[in-house]
PDB file of C-alpha atoms in Angstrom:
ATOM      1  CA  MET A 226     154.473 102.000 -26.089  1.00 42.00           C
ATOM      2  CA  LYS A 227     154.792 105.026 -23.940  1.00 46.00           C
ATOM      3  CA  LYS A 228     155.701 103.890 -19.964  1.00 46.00           C
ATOM      4  CA  GLU A 229     152.696 106.156 -18.527  1.00 52.00           C
ATOM      5  CA  SER A 230     150.163 104.300 -20.832  1.00 72.00           C
ATOM      6  CA  PHE A 231     151.242 100.633 -19.962  1.00 83.00           C
ATOM      7  CA  PRO A 232     148.630  99.215 -17.971  1.00 88.00           C
ATOM      8  CA  PHE A 233     150.274  96.733 -15.407  1.00 90.00           C
ATOM      9  CA  HIS A 234     152.232  97.046 -12.315  1.00 89.00           C
ATOM     10  CA  ASP A 235     155.848  96.354 -13.125  1.00 89.00           C
ATOM     11  CA  SER A 236     156.221  93.744 -10.786  1.00 92.00           C
ATOM     12  CA  ALA A 237     153.273  91.952 -11.502  1.00 95.00           C
ATOM     13  CA  LEU A 238     154.866  88.697 -13.118  1.00 97.00           C
ATOM     14  CA  LYS A 239     157.812  89.276 -10.966  1.00 97.00           C
ATOM     15  CA  GLY A 240     159.670  85.951 -10.164  1.00 97.00           C
ATOM     16  CA  PHE A 241     157.939  84.363 -13.154  1.00 98.00           C
ATOM     17  CA  ARG A 242     159.841  82.709 -16.194  1.00 99.00           C
ATOM     18  CA  ALA A 243     158.184  83.421 -19.521  1.00 99.00           C
ATOM     19  CA  LEU A 244     158.874  81.553 -22.758  1.00 99.00           C
ATOM     20  CA  ILE A 245     157.623  83.363 -26.050  1.00 99.00           C
ATOM     21  CA  CYS A 246     157.913  81.665 -29.247  1.00 98.00           C
ATOM     22  CA  GLY A 247     157.866  83.559 -32.438  1.00 96.00           C
ATOM     23  CA  ALA A 248     159.428  86.485 -30.690  1.00 96.00           C
ATOM     24  CA  SER A 249     161.818  88.298 -32.943  1.00 93.00           C
ATOM     25  CA  LYS A 250     159.126  90.204 -34.573  1.00 93.00           C
ATOM     26  CA  GLY A 251     155.139  90.972 -34.944  1.00 94.00           C
ATOM     27  CA  ILE A 252     152.733  89.792 -31.966  1.00 96.00           C
ATOM     28  CA  GLY A 253     155.396  87.778 -30.413  1.00 97.00           C
ATOM     29  CA  ARG A 254     157.950  90.756 -29.884  1.00 97.00           C
ATOM     30  CA  SER A 255     155.249  92.837 -28.418  1.00 97.00           C
ATOM     31  CA  ILE A 256     154.301  89.949 -25.993  1.00 98.00           C
ATOM     32  CA  ALA A 257     158.047  89.704 -25.015  1.00 98.00           C
ATOM     33  CA  GLU A 258     158.024  93.362 -24.363  1.00 97.00           C
ATOM     34  CA  SER A 259     154.949  93.410 -22.453  1.00 97.00           C
ATOM     35  CA  MET A 260     156.192  90.757 -20.468  1.00 97.00           C
ATOM     36  CA  ALA A 261     159.363  92.428 -19.663  1.00 97.00           C
ATOM     37  CA  LYS A 262     157.417  95.548 -18.453  1.00 97.00           C
ATOM     38  CA  THR A 263     155.509  93.515 -16.311  1.00 97.00           C
ATOM     39  CA  GLY A 264     158.430  92.218 -14.346  1.00 97.00           C
ATOM     40  CA  ALA A 265     158.752  88.563 -16.000  1.00 98.00           C
ATOM     41  CA  ASP A 266     161.964  86.758 -16.807  1.00 98.00           C
ATOM     42  CA  VAL A 267     161.664  86.313 -20.701  1.00 99.00           C
ATOM     43  CA  ILE A 268     163.045  83.712 -22.944  1.00 99.00           C
ATOM     44  CA  ILE A 269     162.637  84.491 -26.333  1.00 98.00           C
ATOM     45  CA  CYS A 270     162.397  81.882 -29.274  1.00 97.00           C
ATOM     46  CA  SER A 271     162.583  81.881 -33.067  1.00 96.00           C
ATOM     47  CA  ARG A 272     164.881  80.605 -35.983  1.00 94.00           C
ATOM     48  CA  ASN A 273     166.943  83.969 -36.108  1.00 93.00           C
ATOM     49  CA  LYS A 274     169.704  83.959 -33.272  1.00 95.00           C
ATOM     50  CA  ASP A 275     171.155  86.976 -34.373  1.00 96.00           C
ATOM     51  CA  ALA A 276     167.714  88.939 -34.030  1.00 95.00           C
ATOM     52  CA  LEU A 277     167.013  87.088 -30.891  1.00 97.00           C
ATOM     53  CA  VAL A 278     170.206  88.317 -29.342  1.00 97.00           C
ATOM     54  CA  GLU A 279     169.762  92.103 -30.550  1.00 97.00           C
ATOM     55  CA  PHE A 280     166.408  92.173 -28.814  1.00 98.00           C
ATOM     56  CA  CYS A 281     167.371  90.761 -26.029  1.00 98.00           C
ATOM     57  CA  ASP A 282     169.914  93.436 -25.619  1.00 97.00           C
ATOM     58  CA  GLU A 283     166.989  96.040 -26.385  1.00 97.00           C
ATOM     59  CA  LEU A 284     164.784  94.361 -23.782  1.00 98.00           C
ATOM     60  CA  MET A 285     167.776  94.326 -21.055  1.00 97.00           C
ATOM     61  CA  GLY A 286     168.308  98.272 -22.252  1.00 96.00           C
ATOM     62  CA  MET A 287     164.599  99.180 -21.388  1.00 93.00           C
ATOM     63  CA  GLY A 288     164.868  97.734 -18.047  1.00 95.00           C
ATOM     64  CA  ALA A 289     164.012  93.911 -18.132  1.00 96.00           C
ATOM     65  CA  ASN A 290     164.893  91.895 -15.269  1.00 96.00           C
ATOM     66  CA  SER A 291     166.112  89.074 -17.376  1.00 98.00           C
ATOM     67  CA  ALA A 292     165.980  88.416 -21.288  1.00 98.00           C
ATOM     68  CA  LYS A 293     167.870  85.271 -23.023  1.00 98.00           C
ATOM     69  CA  PRO A 294     167.490  84.015 -26.405  1.00 98.00           C
ATOM     70  CA  LEU A 295     166.437  80.573 -27.468  1.00 98.00           C
ATOM     71  CA  PRO A 296     167.485  80.348 -31.069  1.00 97.00           C
ATOM     72  CA  LEU A 297     165.073  77.259 -31.996  1.00 96.00           C
ATOM     73  CA  ASP A 298     163.168  75.625 -35.201  1.00 95.00           C
ATOM     74  CA  LEU A 299     159.743  74.668 -34.208  1.00 96.00           C
ATOM     75  CA  GLU A 300     159.847  72.102 -37.365  1.00 94.00           C
ATOM     76  CA  ASN A 301     162.440  69.745 -35.797  1.00 95.00           C
ATOM     77  CA  THR A 302     160.586  68.280 -32.741  1.00 95.00           C
ATOM     78  CA  GLU A 303     163.974  66.246 -31.495  1.00 96.00           C
ATOM     79  CA  ASN A 304     165.518  69.868 -31.072  1.00 96.00           C
ATOM     80  CA  VAL A 305     162.565  71.024 -29.462  1.00 97.00           C
ATOM     81  CA  GLU A 306     162.718  68.526 -26.868  1.00 98.00           C
ATOM     82  CA  LYS A 307     166.444  69.082 -26.286  1.00 98.00           C
ATOM     83  CA  SER A 308     166.186  72.599 -26.283  1.00 98.00           C
ATOM     84  CA  ILE A 309     163.220  72.580 -23.938  1.00 98.00           C
ATOM     85  CA  THR A 310     164.771  70.051 -21.376  1.00 98.00           C
ATOM     86  CA  LYS A 311     167.930  72.149 -21.251  1.00 97.00           C
ATOM     87  CA  LEU A 312     165.789  75.179 -20.339  1.00 98.00           C
ATOM     88  CA  LEU A 313     164.007  73.270 -17.656  1.00 98.00           C
ATOM     89  CA  ASN A 314     167.438  72.675 -15.770  1.00 97.00           C
ATOM     90  CA  ASP A 315     167.027  76.202 -14.911  1.00 96.00           C
ATOM     91  CA  GLY A 316     163.970  75.980 -13.453  1.00 97.00           C
ATOM     92  CA  PRO A 317     160.284  75.928 -14.214  1.00 98.00           C
ATOM     93  CA  ILE A 318     158.813  78.036 -17.011  1.00 99.00           C
ATOM     94  CA  HIS A 319     155.723  79.529 -15.471  1.00 99.00           C
ATOM     95  CA  ILE A 320     154.364  81.139 -18.678  1.00 99.00           C
ATOM     96  CA  LEU A 321     153.890  79.747 -22.357  1.00 99.00           C
ATOM     97  CA  ILE A 322     153.310  82.157 -25.323  1.00 99.00           C
ATOM     98  CA  ASN A 323     152.383  79.596 -28.587  1.00 98.00           C
ATOM     99  CA  ASN A 324     153.072  81.928 -31.221  1.00 97.00           C
ATOM    100  CA  VAL A 325     153.937  80.916 -34.691  1.00 94.00           C
ATOM    101  CA  SER A 326     153.521  82.740 -38.220  1.00 87.00           C
ATOM    102  CA  GLY A 327     151.187  80.960 -40.511  1.00 85.00           C
ATOM    103  CA  PRO A 328     151.710  79.142 -43.418  1.00 88.00           C
ATOM    104  CA  PRO A 329     151.410  81.192 -47.409  1.00 85.00           C
ATOM    105  CA  GLY A 330     147.932  82.196 -47.967  1.00 84.00           C
ATOM    106  CA  GLY A 331     145.856  80.976 -51.172  1.00 86.00           C
ATOM    107  CA  PRO A 332     142.770  78.612 -51.578  1.00 91.00           C
ATOM    108  CA  LEU A 333     142.790  75.553 -50.048  1.00 94.00           C
ATOM    109  CA  LEU A 334     142.279  73.430 -53.081  1.00 96.00           C
ATOM    110  CA  ASN A 335     145.519  74.559 -54.381  1.00 93.00           C
ATOM    111  CA  VAL A 336     147.458  73.342 -51.193  1.00 94.00           C
ATOM    112  CA  GLU A 337     149.708  70.247 -51.733  1.00 95.00           C
ATOM    113  CA  LEU A 338     149.303  67.605 -49.116  1.00 95.00           C
ATOM    114  CA  SER A 339     153.195  67.718 -48.572  1.00 95.00           C
ATOM    115  CA  GLU A 340     152.573  71.520 -47.234  1.00 95.00           C
ATOM    116  CA  PHE A 341     150.268  70.270 -44.297  1.00 96.00           C
ATOM    117  CA  GLU A 342     153.251  68.257 -42.741  1.00 95.00           C
ATOM    118  CA  PRO A 343     155.674  71.307 -42.061  1.00 94.00           C
ATOM    119  CA  ALA A 344     152.659  73.921 -40.781  1.00 95.00           C
ATOM    120  CA  PHE A 345     151.184  71.209 -38.783  1.00 96.00           C
ATOM    121  CA  LYS A 346     154.948  70.672 -36.891  1.00 96.00           C
ATOM    122  CA  ARG A 347     155.200  74.161 -36.545  1.00 95.00           C
ATOM    123  CA  HIS A 348     152.137  74.921 -35.026  1.00 95.00           C
ATOM    124  CA  LEU A 349     150.318  71.957 -33.300  1.00 97.00           C
ATOM    125  CA  HIS A 350     153.152  69.357 -32.681  1.00 97.00           C
ATOM    126  CA  ALA A 351     155.485  72.029 -31.418  1.00 97.00           C
ATOM    127  CA  ALA A 352     152.730  73.403 -29.187  1.00 98.00           C
ATOM    128  CA  HIS A 353     151.621  70.324 -27.877  1.00 98.00           C
ATOM    129  CA  THR A 354     155.598  69.172 -27.501  1.00 98.00           C
ATOM    130  CA  ILE A 355     156.510  72.154 -25.250  1.00 99.00           C
ATOM    131  CA  THR A 356     153.346  72.122 -23.487  1.00 99.00           C
ATOM    132  CA  ARG A 357     153.362  68.588 -22.313  1.00 99.00           C
ATOM    133  CA  MET A 358     157.323  69.175 -21.395  1.00 99.00           C
ATOM    134  CA  LEU A 359     156.139  72.393 -19.200  1.00 99.00           C
ATOM    135  CA  VAL A 360     153.000  71.091 -17.470  1.00 99.00           C
ATOM    136  CA  PRO A 361     154.651  69.197 -14.668  1.00 99.00           C
ATOM    137  CA  GLY A 362     157.012  72.142 -13.657  1.00 99.00           C
ATOM    138  CA  MET A 363     154.080  74.579 -13.839  1.00 99.00           C
ATOM    139  CA  GLU A 364     152.040  72.484 -11.309  1.00 99.00           C
ATOM    140  CA  GLU A 365     154.821  71.711  -8.864  1.00 98.00           C
ATOM    141  CA  ALA A 366     155.129  75.371  -8.827  1.00 98.00           C
ATOM    142  CA  GLY A 367     151.565  75.793  -8.101  1.00 99.00           C
ATOM    143  CA  ILE A 368     150.980  78.344 -11.355  1.00 99.00           C
ATOM    144  CA  GLY A 369     151.142  78.341 -14.987  1.00 99.00           C
ATOM    145  CA  ARG A 370     149.669  80.239 -17.993  1.00 99.00           C
ATOM    146  CA  ILE A 371     149.720  79.124 -21.348  1.00 99.00           C
ATOM    147  CA  VAL A 372     148.149  81.517 -24.184  1.00 99.00           C
ATOM    148  CA  ASN A 373     148.042  80.586 -27.909  1.00 99.00           C
ATOM    149  CA  ILE A 374     148.043  83.267 -30.455  1.00 98.00           C
ATOM    150  CA  ILE A 375     145.811  82.004 -32.989  1.00 97.00           C
ATOM    151  CA  SER A 376     143.556  83.927 -35.535  1.00 95.00           C
ATOM    152  CA  THR A 377     140.001  85.073 -35.916  1.00 95.00           C
ATOM    153  CA  SER A 378     139.570  82.451 -38.623  1.00 93.00           C
ATOM    154  CA  VAL A 379     138.854  80.014 -35.734  1.00 94.00           C
ATOM    155  CA  ARG A 380     135.280  80.917 -35.614  1.00 94.00           C
ATOM    156  CA  GLU A 381     135.053  82.960 -39.090  1.00 92.00           C
ATOM    157  CA  PRO A 382     137.526  81.449 -42.170  1.00 92.00           C
ATOM    158  CA  ILE A 383     139.039  84.066 -43.900  1.00 88.00           C
ATOM    159  CA  ASP A 384     139.199  83.812 -47.619  1.00 87.00           C
ATOM    160  CA  ASN A 385     142.521  82.672 -49.353  1.00 87.00           C
ATOM    161  CA  ILE A 386     144.255  81.485 -46.125  1.00 90.00           C
ATOM    162  CA  GLY A 387     142.553  77.805 -46.461  1.00 94.00           C
ATOM    163  CA  LEU A 388     145.724  76.079 -45.056  1.00 96.00           C
ATOM    164  CA  SER A 389     146.069  78.637 -42.188  1.00 94.00           C
ATOM    165  CA  ASN A 390     142.228  78.616 -41.330  1.00 95.00           C
ATOM    166  CA  THR A 391     142.515  74.547 -40.712  1.00 96.00           C
ATOM    167  CA  LEU A 392     145.515  74.794 -38.462  1.00 96.00           C
ATOM    168  CA  ARG A 393     144.265  77.558 -36.483  1.00 96.00           C
ATOM    169  CA  GLY A 394     140.913  75.572 -35.830  1.00 96.00           C
ATOM    170  CA  ALA A 395     142.849  72.428 -34.924  1.00 97.00           C
ATOM    171  CA  MET A 396     144.767  74.596 -32.281  1.00 98.00           C
ATOM    172  CA  ALA A 397     141.773  76.117 -30.823  1.00 98.00           C
ATOM    173  CA  SER A 398     140.224  72.784 -30.517  1.00 98.00           C
ATOM    174  CA  TRP A 399     143.357  70.911 -29.160  1.00 98.00           C
ATOM    175  CA  SER A 400     143.439  74.162 -26.426  1.00 99.00           C
ATOM    176  CA  LYS A 401     139.847  73.613 -25.466  1.00 98.00           C
ATOM    177  CA  SER A 402     140.111  70.024 -24.812  1.00 99.00           C
ATOM    178  CA  LEU A 403     143.491  70.874 -22.648  1.00 99.00           C
ATOM    179  CA  SER A 404     141.391  73.163 -20.733  1.00 99.00           C
ATOM    180  CA  ARG A 405     139.255  70.482 -19.430  1.00 98.00           C
ATOM    181  CA  GLU A 406     142.345  68.314 -18.469  1.00 98.00           C
ATOM    182  CA  LEU A 407     144.871  70.582 -17.005  1.00 99.00           C
ATOM    183  CA  PRO A 408     145.557  70.768 -13.493  1.00 99.00           C
ATOM    184  CA  ALA A 409     143.571  73.447 -11.496  1.00 98.00           C
ATOM    185  CA  CYS A 410     146.478  75.865 -11.331  1.00 99.00           C
ATOM    186  CA  ILE A 411     147.121  75.885 -15.005  1.00 99.00           C
ATOM    187  CA  THR A 412     145.284  77.901 -17.363  1.00 99.00           C
ATOM    188  CA  ILE A 413     144.954  77.926 -21.008  1.00 99.00           C
ATOM    189  CA  ASN A 414     143.691  80.345 -23.236  1.00 99.00           C
ATOM    190  CA  ASN A 415     143.755  81.900 -26.757  1.00 99.00           C
ATOM    191  CA  ILE A 416     144.187  85.297 -28.507  1.00 98.00           C
ATOM    192  CA  LEU A 417     142.501  85.600 -31.781  1.00 98.00           C
ATOM    193  CA  PRO A 418     144.228  88.417 -33.572  1.00 95.00           C
ATOM    194  CA  GLY A 419     142.204  90.594 -36.433  1.00 90.00           C
ATOM    195  CA  PHE A 420     143.827  92.010 -39.242  1.00 89.00           C
ATOM    196  CA  THR A 421     147.180  93.331 -37.383  1.00 91.00           C
ATOM    197  CA  ASP A 422     150.219  95.493 -38.561  1.00 86.00           C
ATOM    198  CA  THR A 423     152.963  93.039 -39.007  1.00 86.00           C
ATOM    199  CA  SER A 424     155.249  92.108 -41.468  1.00 81.00           C
ATOM    200  CA  ARG A 425     153.280  88.702 -41.749  1.00 81.00           C
ATOM    201  CA  LEU A 426     150.143  90.440 -42.988  1.00 83.00           C
ATOM    202  CA  ASN A 427     152.227  92.016 -45.758  1.00 83.00           C
ATOM    203  CA  SER A 428     153.734  88.853 -46.688  1.00 83.00           C
ATOM    204  CA  LEU A 429     150.354  87.620 -46.587  1.00 80.00           C
ATOM    205  CA  ALA A 430     148.780  89.977 -49.138  1.00 85.00           C
ATOM    206  CA  LYS A 431     151.732  89.253 -51.577  1.00 86.00           C
ATOM    207  CA  SER A 432     150.989  85.792 -51.263  1.00 82.00           C
ATOM    208  CA  ILE A 433     147.300  86.022 -51.915  1.00 85.00           C
ATOM    209  CA  SER A 434     148.089  88.136 -54.781  1.00 88.00           C
ATOM    210  CA  GLU A 435     150.508  86.025 -56.451  1.00 88.00           C
ATOM    211  CA  LYS A 436     147.820  83.333 -56.398  1.00 82.00           C
ATOM    212  CA  THR A 437     144.637  84.728 -56.915  1.00 87.00           C
ATOM    213  CA  GLY A 438     145.999  87.493 -59.434  1.00 89.00           C
ATOM    214  CA  LYS A 439     144.034  90.596 -57.194  1.00 91.00           C
ATOM    215  CA  THR A 440     146.109  93.503 -56.721  1.00 92.00           C
ATOM    216  CA  ILE A 441     147.435  93.929 -53.139  1.00 88.00           C
ATOM    217  CA  PRO A 442     145.526  97.243 -52.815  1.00 88.00           C
ATOM    218  CA  GLU A 443     142.543  95.230 -53.490  1.00 88.00           C
ATOM    219  CA  ILE A 444     143.246  93.034 -50.811  1.00 87.00           C
ATOM    220  CA  GLN A 445     143.887  95.269 -48.155  1.00 84.00           C
ATOM    221  CA  GLU A 446     141.120  97.461 -48.891  1.00 85.00           C
ATOM    222  CA  ASN A 447     138.679  94.180 -48.530  1.00 84.00           C
ATOM    223  CA  TRP A 448     140.064  93.449 -45.467  1.00 84.00           C
ATOM    224  CA  MET A 449     139.713  97.293 -44.087  1.00 86.00           C
ATOM    225  CA  ASN A 450     135.842  97.164 -45.055  1.00 87.00           C
ATOM    226  CA  GLN A 451     135.601  94.368 -42.494  1.00 86.00           C
ATOM    227  CA  VAL A 452     136.946  96.039 -39.613  1.00 91.00           C
ATOM    228  CA  PRO A 453     134.298  98.620 -37.927  1.00 93.00           C
ATOM    229  CA  ILE A 454     137.167 100.562 -36.457  1.00 92.00           C
ATOM    230  CA  GLY A 455     138.690 101.129 -39.872  1.00 88.00           C
ATOM    231  CA  ARG A 456     142.339 100.514 -38.877  1.00 88.00           C
ATOM    232  CA  LEU A 457     144.756  97.858 -38.261  1.00 88.00           C
ATOM    233  CA  ILE A 458     145.470  96.317 -34.879  1.00 92.00           C
ATOM    234  CA  ASP A 459     148.524  97.656 -33.411  1.00 94.00           C
ATOM    235  CA  PRO A 460     150.377  94.095 -32.047  1.00 95.00           C
ATOM    236  CA  GLN A 461     150.896  96.295 -28.822  1.00 96.00           C
ATOM    237  CA  GLU A 462     147.045  95.996 -28.218  1.00 96.00           C
ATOM    238  CA  THR A 463     147.198  92.169 -28.843  1.00 97.00           C
ATOM    239  CA  ALA A 464     150.199  91.905 -26.306  1.00 97.00           C
ATOM    240  CA  LEU A 465     148.447  93.819 -23.778  1.00 97.00           C
ATOM    241  CA  ALA A 466     145.561  91.052 -24.051  1.00 98.00           C
ATOM    242  CA  ALA A 467     147.994  88.036 -23.665  1.00 98.00           C
ATOM    243  CA  THR A 468     149.817  89.706 -20.708  1.00 98.00           C
ATOM    244  CA  PHE A 469     146.378  90.033 -18.947  1.00 98.00           C
ATOM    245  CA  LEU A 470     145.682  86.623 -19.353  1.00 98.00           C
ATOM    246  CA  CYS A 471     149.066  85.700 -17.827  1.00 98.00           C
ATOM    247  CA  LEU A 472     148.625  87.502 -14.538  1.00 98.00           C
ATOM    248  CA  PRO A 473     147.910  85.527 -11.619  1.00 97.00           C
ATOM    249  CA  THR A 474     144.894  87.233 -10.938  1.00 97.00           C
ATOM    250  CA  SER A 475     143.517  85.770 -14.036  1.00 98.00           C
ATOM    251  CA  GLY A 476     143.268  82.178 -12.958  1.00 98.00           C
ATOM    252  CA  GLY A 477     139.646  81.925 -13.552  1.00 98.00           C
ATOM    253  CA  ILE A 478     139.654  82.880 -17.098  1.00 99.00           C
ATOM    254  CA  ARG A 479     140.207  79.376 -18.691  1.00 99.00           C
ATOM    255  CA  GLY A 480     139.353  77.765 -22.268  1.00 98.00           C
ATOM    256  CA  VAL A 481     138.505  81.305 -23.703  1.00 98.00           C
ATOM    257  CA  SER A 482     139.497  82.517 -27.235  1.00 98.00           C
ATOM    258  CA  LEU A 483     139.393  86.298 -26.766  1.00 98.00           C
ATOM    259  CA  ALA A 484     139.503  88.247 -30.132  1.00 97.00           C
ATOM    260  CA  VAL A 485     141.547  91.420 -30.441  1.00 97.00           C
ATOM    261  CA  ASP A 486     140.075  92.262 -34.021  1.00 95.00           C
ATOM    262  CA  GLY A 487     138.428  95.647 -34.152  1.00 95.00           C
ATOM    263  CA  GLY A 488     135.359  94.374 -34.306  1.00 95.00           C
ATOM    264  CA  ARG A 489     135.613  92.195 -37.448  1.00 92.00           C
ATOM    265  CA  MET A 490     134.072  89.221 -36.671  1.00 92.00           C
ATOM    266  CA  ARG A 491     130.184  89.083 -36.771  1.00 91.00           C
ATOM    267  CA  SER A 492     129.600  86.134 -34.553  1.00 88.00           C
ATOM    268  CA  ILE A 493     128.451  86.611 -30.578  1.00 84.00           C
TER     269      ILE A 493
END
């Protein structure tokens, strides 16, 4: 994104520590870039340590105040707890971005029960564990922002990603429940990305093709036929929406699910 087109002041989040999960690529990576441009001290999390270190160097090269890697497998709850405890020794985290790639695509009836557990661990279990650990520090600091990157499937299930639909719906209900319970100074909201130009979408098309027999071009054409703007969403567009929800001035927005989908959803 060109500097002149960036809509937020470069010190809008100065002094805030932001933990971005799934930040080595795709939407999470774009959010980390946006947060850094807005002045936040970013901690980027994923399983790929080498990619994180390289990305931190890039962020510092573009002028980030601080960028630190946090290699973490979100399926391992014990390690998540240990890593977050260590992270909090340096002070509170003010911003949490819960963002994890979804499971493989395919019809829900083809999903084995054993596939549910690791998927739920990466998504709901990890988000709940991290959120519970960060909330006390957010409350003490007097401000907290939690944004969950989910999917438009929480409102309108998408064909052939049944397990993902199930996970995303659970995340949305979890988030809405927390929006009624969290301290007044902490907001929690969801971003619902539509069909976004990421490696995850390409992998999803391949997975659906293998499990349904449809060709990848057929799958992609079906997706584009659902989007009035006629193109994939740029991850940077999603990142800007997430950044907006994290601003100190966005404290009145709470319990919202904001779609960034190019008009795909038909619901009001």
